XYZ file of C-alpha atoms in Angstrom:
483
model
C -64.834 -31.300 8.697
C -65.014 -31.805 13.438
C -64.153 -29.247 15.947
C -60.598 -31.265 15.908
C -59.532 -31.325 13.315
C -60.101 -26.618 12.610
C -58.363 -26.634 15.789
C -56.010 -28.823 14.601
C -55.782 -26.462 11.526
C -55.027 -23.554 13.239
C -52.471 -25.031 15.400
C -50.624 -25.858 12.713
C -50.499 -22.359 10.901
C -49.989 -20.422 14.702
C -47.086 -22.960 14.754
C -45.647 -22.706 12.570
C -41.428 -23.289 11.313
C -41.609 -18.940 11.852
C -42.999 -19.483 15.332
C -40.356 -21.329 16.155
C -37.268 -19.359 15.497
C -38.400 -15.867 16.070
C -38.817 -18.036 19.432
C -34.795 -18.502 19.650
C -33.587 -15.639 17.465
C -35.182 -13.026 19.840
C -33.711 -14.366 23.043
C -30.764 -14.435 21.408
C -30.809 -11.026 20.389
C -32.243 -9.840 23.800
C -28.881 -12.001 25.020
C -26.479 -10.783 22.938
C -28.165 -6.814 23.506
C -28.230 -7.037 27.481
C -24.786 -8.991 27.302
C -26.409 -12.291 28.888
C -28.119 -10.081 32.054
C -29.476 -14.012 32.280
C -25.852 -14.971 33.525
C -23.715 -12.148 35.175
C -27.033 -10.765 36.815
C -28.084 -13.566 38.978
C -26.163 -12.541 42.309
C -28.656 -9.599 41.480
C -31.636 -11.320 41.320
C -31.769 -13.615 44.166
C -31.316 -10.341 46.059
C -33.983 -8.662 45.064
C -36.174 -11.614 45.006
C -36.476 -11.003 48.750
C -37.240 -6.921 49.627
C -39.997 -6.051 50.764
C -41.052 -3.316 49.049
C -45.412 -2.339 48.566
C -47.725 0.143 49.287
C -51.792 0.445 48.621
C -50.839 0.575 44.263
C -48.383 -2.229 44.368
C -47.731 -5.952 45.986
C -44.643 -6.862 47.075
C -41.727 -8.137 44.157
C -41.814 -11.338 45.840
C -45.484 -11.674 45.421
C -45.523 -10.595 42.144
C -42.830 -13.161 40.983
C -45.156 -16.327 42.955
C -47.720 -14.460 40.990
C -45.701 -14.581 37.821
C -44.460 -18.637 38.984
C -47.866 -19.189 39.399
C -48.369 -19.192 36.246
C -44.886 -20.182 34.812
C -45.053 -23.254 37.328
C -48.644 -25.261 36.222
C -49.376 -27.989 33.968
C -46.630 -27.687 31.419
C -44.084 -28.351 34.121
C -45.851 -32.231 34.190
C -48.649 -32.980 31.838
C -46.640 -30.411 28.778
C -42.971 -32.004 29.454
C -44.918 -35.540 28.766
C -46.029 -34.294 25.614
C -42.805 -33.275 24.295
C -41.622 -36.205 24.981
C -44.648 -37.816 23.893
C -44.758 -36.433 20.053
C -40.787 -34.827 20.447
C -38.690 -37.832 21.348
C -36.485 -37.136 24.698
C -34.389 -34.734 22.365
C -37.482 -32.051 22.906
C -36.386 -31.415 26.748
C -32.746 -30.012 25.821
C -34.970 -27.173 23.558
C -37.236 -26.555 26.613
C -33.628 -26.051 27.887
C -32.389 -23.586 25.618
C -35.598 -21.668 24.546
C -35.978 -21.344 28.181
C -31.373 -19.406 28.481
C -32.409 -17.345 26.057
C -35.541 -16.845 26.353
C -35.216 -15.280 30.141
C -33.317 -11.913 28.686
C -37.037 -11.842 26.688
C -38.660 -12.545 29.853
C -36.555 -8.781 31.619
C -37.315 -6.836 28.255
C -40.992 -7.535 28.595
C -41.460 -6.888 32.845
C -38.636 -3.992 32.985
C -41.399 -2.267 29.682
C -44.367 -3.333 31.795
C -43.090 -1.836 34.865
C -41.792 1.609 32.942
C -45.913 1.999 31.824
C -47.512 0.469 34.645
C -50.186 2.759 35.663
C -52.771 3.266 38.182
C -55.668 1.786 37.626
C -59.440 3.518 39.082
C -58.713 1.607 42.548
C -55.170 3.112 42.717
C -53.032 -0.505 41.870
C -51.686 -0.718 39.467
C -52.342 -2.375 35.869
C -49.816 -3.063 33.475
C -48.368 -5.971 30.255
C -48.405 -5.853 26.320
C -51.371 -3.763 25.976
C -50.293 -0.808 28.241
C -46.764 -0.708 26.504
C -47.983 -1.588 23.178
C -50.546 1.611 23.348
C -47.918 4.097 25.489
C -44.498 2.552 23.876
C -45.455 2.012 20.326
C -48.526 4.385 19.907
C -50.286 2.158 18.429
C -53.851 1.737 19.875
C -55.400 -0.913 17.802
C -52.188 -3.394 18.523
C -53.390 -2.592 21.528
C -56.665 -3.531 20.865
C -55.558 -6.598 19.116
C -53.643 -8.292 21.580
C -55.545 -7.298 24.561
C -58.382 -8.951 22.991
C -56.162 -11.938 22.219
C -55.172 -12.268 25.571
C -58.240 -12.309 26.939
C -59.904 -15.616 25.344
C -56.253 -17.129 25.218
C -56.741 -17.345 29.350
C -59.906 -18.852 28.927
C -57.991 -21.121 27.213
C -55.355 -21.806 28.458
C -57.536 -22.204 31.656
C -59.176 -25.465 30.091
C -55.378 -27.335 29.603
C -55.129 -27.112 33.497
C -58.522 -27.989 34.249
C -58.376 -30.636 32.030
C -55.138 -31.965 33.587
C -56.384 -31.424 37.337
C -60.191 -33.982 36.832
C -57.738 -36.230 34.356
C -54.788 -37.112 37.497
C -57.762 -37.612 40.078
C -59.390 -39.730 38.015
C -56.174 -42.024 38.126
C -55.867 -41.264 41.024
C -58.793 -41.561 43.059
C -61.397 -42.741 40.194
C -63.013 -39.555 40.551
C -65.936 -38.450 37.938
C -64.420 -35.824 36.156
C -67.846 -34.190 37.209
C -67.069 -33.818 40.622
C -63.734 -32.487 40.544
C -64.543 -29.871 38.276
C -67.954 -29.243 40.216
C -65.232 -28.484 43.383
C -62.705 -26.819 41.472
C -64.758 -24.048 40.084
C -67.281 -22.957 43.615
C -63.026 -22.731 44.865
C -61.755 -20.520 42.052
C -64.688 -18.694 41.726
C -64.712 -17.515 45.325
C -61.544 -16.658 45.245
C -61.865 -14.689 41.672
C -64.521 -12.380 43.752
C -61.039 -11.403 46.266
C -59.306 -9.687 43.511
C -55.900 -9.836 43.060
C -54.241 -8.604 46.164
C -56.196 -12.633 47.176
C -54.847 -13.902 44.907
C -51.075 -12.955 45.351
C -50.980 -13.827 48.934
C -52.650 -17.664 48.109
C -50.108 -17.327 45.491
C -46.869 -16.664 47.669
C -47.695 -19.688 49.913
C -49.028 -22.012 48.221
C -46.456 -21.781 45.053
C -42.606 -21.943 46.872
C -44.238 -25.290 49.372
C -46.003 -27.139 45.831
C -42.349 -26.515 44.502
C -40.544 -28.059 46.807
C -42.310 -31.032 47.745
C -42.342 -31.853 44.184
C -39.129 -31.511 43.479
C -38.268 -33.609 46.602
C -40.166 -36.131 45.394
C -38.628 -35.622 42.398
C -34.920 -36.363 43.796
C -35.957 -39.216 46.116
C -36.953 -41.023 42.496
C -33.460 -39.958 40.814
C -31.794 -40.829 43.782
C -33.707 -44.667 43.447
C -32.216 -44.571 39.675
C -29.647 -43.083 39.967
C -27.512 -44.920 37.755
C -29.628 -44.086 34.668
C -29.297 -39.922 35.471
C -25.535 -40.332 33.165
C -27.812 -42.436 30.662
C -30.327 -40.259 30.538
C -28.540 -37.140 29.950
C -26.447 -38.654 26.916
C -30.400 -39.487 25.525
C -31.973 -36.256 26.088
C -28.904 -34.601 23.680
C -28.449 -37.464 21.333
C -31.831 -37.591 20.051
C -32.067 -33.158 20.422
C -29.186 -33.354 17.715
C -30.567 -36.780 15.840
C -28.008 -38.707 16.415
C -29.982 -41.263 18.957
C -30.650 -44.653 16.846
C -34.096 -45.011 17.664
C -35.030 -40.630 17.826
C -32.382 -39.996 15.085
C -34.870 -38.589 12.467
C -37.103 -36.778 14.651
C -34.097 -33.411 14.980
C -36.818 -30.956 13.431
C -40.261 -32.346 15.606
C -37.940 -32.236 18.770
C -37.407 -28.981 18.646
C -40.613 -27.209 17.155
C -42.435 -29.589 20.666
C -39.266 -27.969 22.837
C -40.050 -24.294 21.696
C -43.548 -25.241 21.909
C -43.612 -26.680 25.502
C -40.888 -24.213 26.271
C -42.924 -21.248 25.918
C -45.861 -22.869 27.172
C -44.651 -23.508 30.941
C -42.015 -20.740 31.247
C -43.636 -18.104 28.160
C -40.711 -15.843 28.188
C -41.613 -13.616 25.443
C -45.889 -14.537 25.232
C -46.392 -11.552 27.796
C -48.561 -13.369 30.826
C -45.276 -13.086 32.926
C -45.756 -9.183 31.994
C -48.393 -8.737 33.805
C -47.811 -9.538 37.542
C -44.545 -7.948 36.954
C -46.216 -4.480 36.556
C -48.311 -5.174 40.105
C -44.776 -4.826 42.151
C -44.390 -1.881 43.860
C -40.238 -1.384 43.001
C -38.000 2.306 42.798
C -36.826 0.601 39.115
C -38.378 -1.280 36.601
C -34.824 -3.580 36.589
C -35.427 -4.681 39.707
C -38.883 -6.146 38.874
C -37.443 -6.921 35.605
C -34.191 -9.767 37.279
C -36.382 -10.871 39.381
C -38.600 -11.780 36.667
C -35.760 -13.366 34.048
C -35.093 -15.326 37.597
C -38.520 -17.121 37.246
C -37.753 -18.868 34.049
C -34.707 -20.340 34.936
C -37.594 -21.721 38.090
C -39.442 -23.298 35.922
C -37.861 -24.878 32.564
C -34.057 -25.482 34.046
C -35.427 -26.860 38.135
C -38.786 -28.181 37.342
C -39.414 -28.708 34.611
C -36.417 -30.886 33.870
C -36.837 -32.723 37.001
C -40.265 -33.807 36.074
C -37.760 -35.014 32.495
C -35.310 -36.962 34.819
C -38.494 -38.344 36.214
C -39.780 -39.810 33.578
C -37.445 -40.703 31.207
C -35.535 -42.417 34.076
C -38.312 -44.861 35.414
C -38.480 -45.417 31.063
C -42.617 -45.275 31.109
C -43.018 -43.439 28.478
C -44.370 -43.428 24.663
C -42.948 -41.555 22.004
C -44.907 -41.460 18.752
C -43.508 -41.426 14.729
C -44.098 -37.813 13.575
C -44.300 -39.160 9.726
C -46.998 -41.314 10.682
C -50.604 -39.350 10.665
C -54.319 -40.995 11.057
C -54.082 -43.647 12.675
C -54.927 -44.134 16.161
C -52.046 -43.515 17.863
C -50.220 -47.502 18.861
C -49.577 -47.834 15.330
C -47.858 -44.743 15.476
C -46.054 -45.494 18.364
C -41.835 -45.314 18.262
C -41.604 -46.528 22.198
C -44.744 -47.700 23.438
C -43.732 -48.614 27.631
C -47.318 -47.589 28.335
C -49.170 -48.610 25.467
C -53.589 -47.417 25.802
C -52.270 -44.322 27.859
C -52.767 -40.663 27.047
C -49.622 -38.852 27.274
C -50.301 -35.958 30.253
C -49.824 -36.174 34.167
C -50.599 -39.749 33.774
C -47.237 -41.031 32.442
C -45.548 -38.991 35.019
C -48.334 -40.921 38.330
C -46.912 -44.294 35.597
C -43.025 -43.344 36.350
C -43.169 -41.482 40.140
C -45.560 -45.168 41.114
C -43.268 -47.172 39.240
C -40.436 -46.016 42.083
C -43.012 -45.638 45.097
C -45.564 -47.807 45.130
C -48.536 -47.505 46.126
C -47.980 -43.392 46.765
C -47.361 -42.411 43.555
C -49.974 -41.903 41.244
C -51.985 -39.979 44.305
C -49.066 -37.456 44.823
C -48.738 -36.591 41.818
C -52.196 -36.011 41.172
C -51.811 -33.764 44.601
C -49.042 -31.526 42.591
C -51.126 -31.242 39.938
C -53.978 -29.743 41.757
C -52.218 -27.118 44.071
C -49.592 -26.601 40.613
C -52.318 -25.888 38.074
C -55.065 -24.143 40.308
C -52.553 -21.496 40.730
C -51.919 -21.360 37.437
C -55.291 -20.547 36.568
C -55.505 -17.881 39.457
C -52.778 -16.020 37.169
C -54.393 -17.084 34.427
C -57.410 -14.729 35.568
C -55.638 -12.091 36.237
C -53.806 -11.415 33.400
C -57.601 -11.787 30.955
C -58.613 -9.127 33.985
C -56.388 -6.880 33.731
C -56.878 -7.092 29.235
C -60.071 -6.857 30.314
C -59.616 -3.702 32.121
C -57.173 -2.154 29.485
C -60.619 -2.257 27.125
C -63.218 -0.844 29.415
C -59.805 2.136 29.537
C -59.472 0.832 33.530
C -63.288 1.348 33.987
C -64.587 -2.170 33.958
C -68.823 -2.104 34.615
C -69.397 -4.038 37.373
C -71.508 -6.606 34.665
C -68.818 -6.214 32.870
C -66.701 -8.187 35.430
C -68.998 -10.209 36.510
C -70.298 -11.386 32.662
C -66.560 -12.553 31.997
C -65.740 -13.949 35.271
C -69.058 -16.990 34.697
C -66.963 -16.829 31.284
C -63.782 -18.214 32.600
C -65.589 -20.240 34.837
C -67.601 -21.878 32.015
C -64.215 -22.600 29.689
C -62.337 -23.817 32.734
C -65.623 -25.622 33.197
C -66.055 -27.138 29.913
C -62.199 -28.126 28.753
C -61.987 -29.766 32.727
C -64.938 -32.451 31.304
C -63.467 -32.921 27.612
C -60.503 -34.747 25.225
C -57.969 -33.488 26.107
C -56.152 -33.310 22.961
C -58.410 -30.342 22.065
C -58.166 -28.225 25.482
C -54.216 -28.288 25.172
C -54.199 -27.370 21.051
C -55.977 -24.455 22.157
C -53.852 -23.684 24.863
C -51.327 -23.857 21.870
C -52.804 -21.218 20.034
C -53.546 -18.912 22.314
C -49.724 -19.392 23.215
C -48.460 -18.841 20.106
C -50.806 -15.877 19.272
C -49.091 -14.141 21.930
C -46.136 -14.909 21.050
C -45.957 -13.633 17.763
C -48.149 -9.997 18.795
C -45.875 -9.455 22.053
C -42.497 -10.908 20.342
C -42.661 -7.663 18.042
C -43.744 -5.688 19.916
C -40.963 -5.517 22.666
C -38.594 -6.006 19.640
C -40.342 -2.682 18.598
C -39.859 -1.082 22.348
C -35.817 -2.704 23.014
C -34.596 0.416 22.920
C -37.093 2.181 26.567
C -36.089 -1.388 28.562
C -32.203 -0.959 27.662
C -31.997 2.423 28.410
C -33.015 1.221 32.141
C -30.600 -1.018 31.913
C -27.756 1.198 31.539
C -28.926 3.422 34.281
C -29.987 1.193 36.540
C -25.668 -0.753 36.060
C -25.422 3.264 36.717
C -26.748 3.632 40.359
C -25.550 0.395 41.172
C -21.407 1.187 40.543
C -22.205 3.895 41.976
C -23.109 2.413 44.985
C -26.760 4.322 44.642
C -30.349 2.439 45.356
C -31.383 2.736 41.401
C -33.889 5.501 41.554
C -36.124 5.634 38.370
C -36.009 9.233 36.534
C -38.070 8.238 32.798
C -37.370 12.445 31.163
C -33.712 11.783 31.957
C -33.533 8.540 30.066
C -35.415 10.086 26.791
C -38.737 7.667 27.804
C -41.877 9.327 27.899
C -45.969 8.218 28.748
C -45.330 7.307 31.900
C -48.155 8.025 34.055
C -46.859 6.524 36.894
C -43.428 7.692 37.648
C -41.937 11.168 37.559
C -38.403 12.710 36.721
């Protein structure tokens, strides 16, 4: 039994149908409990996004959003969408939308909890996330330690999916050997990691908006060139999602599975990763950052992932594999094969843009993937570093952090030059394990988050800037907030 078969076996256990149902039902439950905060609070989300509160302890809400988007907006928005279409059919995109809409409420809950239970570390900077709110809110140290350990491993595994996509896209565009790209990537990455969270946040604050706007402009141009096909694409997605399309009618279960899996990997709602940068923000009330982080899910899936999906589907340059056929080469499993011999991932997108913009497409997608993936790797490192800080009681010895930085760089480099299939499967395992642990935790801890939401809305109705007083709400173990 080789490594790939072992990894795929673990993946099947972690990403069972039970996790798919848990993600969807949890998002629906919190949507109802918050009275669909993801819809009714949209103006408030936009208002809060550009406030410039910051301090020596915390970054601004926009910097925290950018750091969160660095993690959310990554290769999953390009290669992940292509893989969802390849293995789940066009209908997987609809289920990515559903998990994003419902998951925005889960993102609100977990990010609000991260703010409520955040701490200051030995350097006076804010730290927080699921491990912190599990210990302080649920009261189970062993559960928090388990989440922290899983998250440290998941951070390294997910970084591998990003580095692998970088080397793949660069090789496709300019025929640069994977080893050369990997070496340059690791040198630049190492230089930034040494600077800590503030340097990571400053890089993310500038790079994320610029790269997202550039990518969306080119995607919009391709869609304009194929404008007559856009209504057809929408209908294809909807028909495939509900199993009524002639070509993909039997794939409804697979579409849901891949749509939810890739949706969670892309927007990370319910997974807990977005809670880490949320805790780093300086705000006067936890709900403020909860609302900002909730909006980031929309940016990720409804905007960037949708752009990639329409770009691919409108040009028709993608493959779809029959989920009922196993144990044979990919070419023998094709239900639709418009790109024979091309592995599912960033190359789908490169061929799609190249067909609309000859001589430009492959290079542009590679240039887009570079900052997308690079900033995601930075955010994943910050997530893992936060959990190491938690495990070491916020005083990690220099050799511990230095050793982890070397291991993180080694894992990133290993996946960059090895099989894309194994890299993505390892990343999915990490996402699945974090989702299981975090979703159970936020269901147990919903009362403090919902109480904070009611308190925030009472302040706003009274025309006051909300100030958080946890004791007045019956919320304790909040070391930063004073009441």
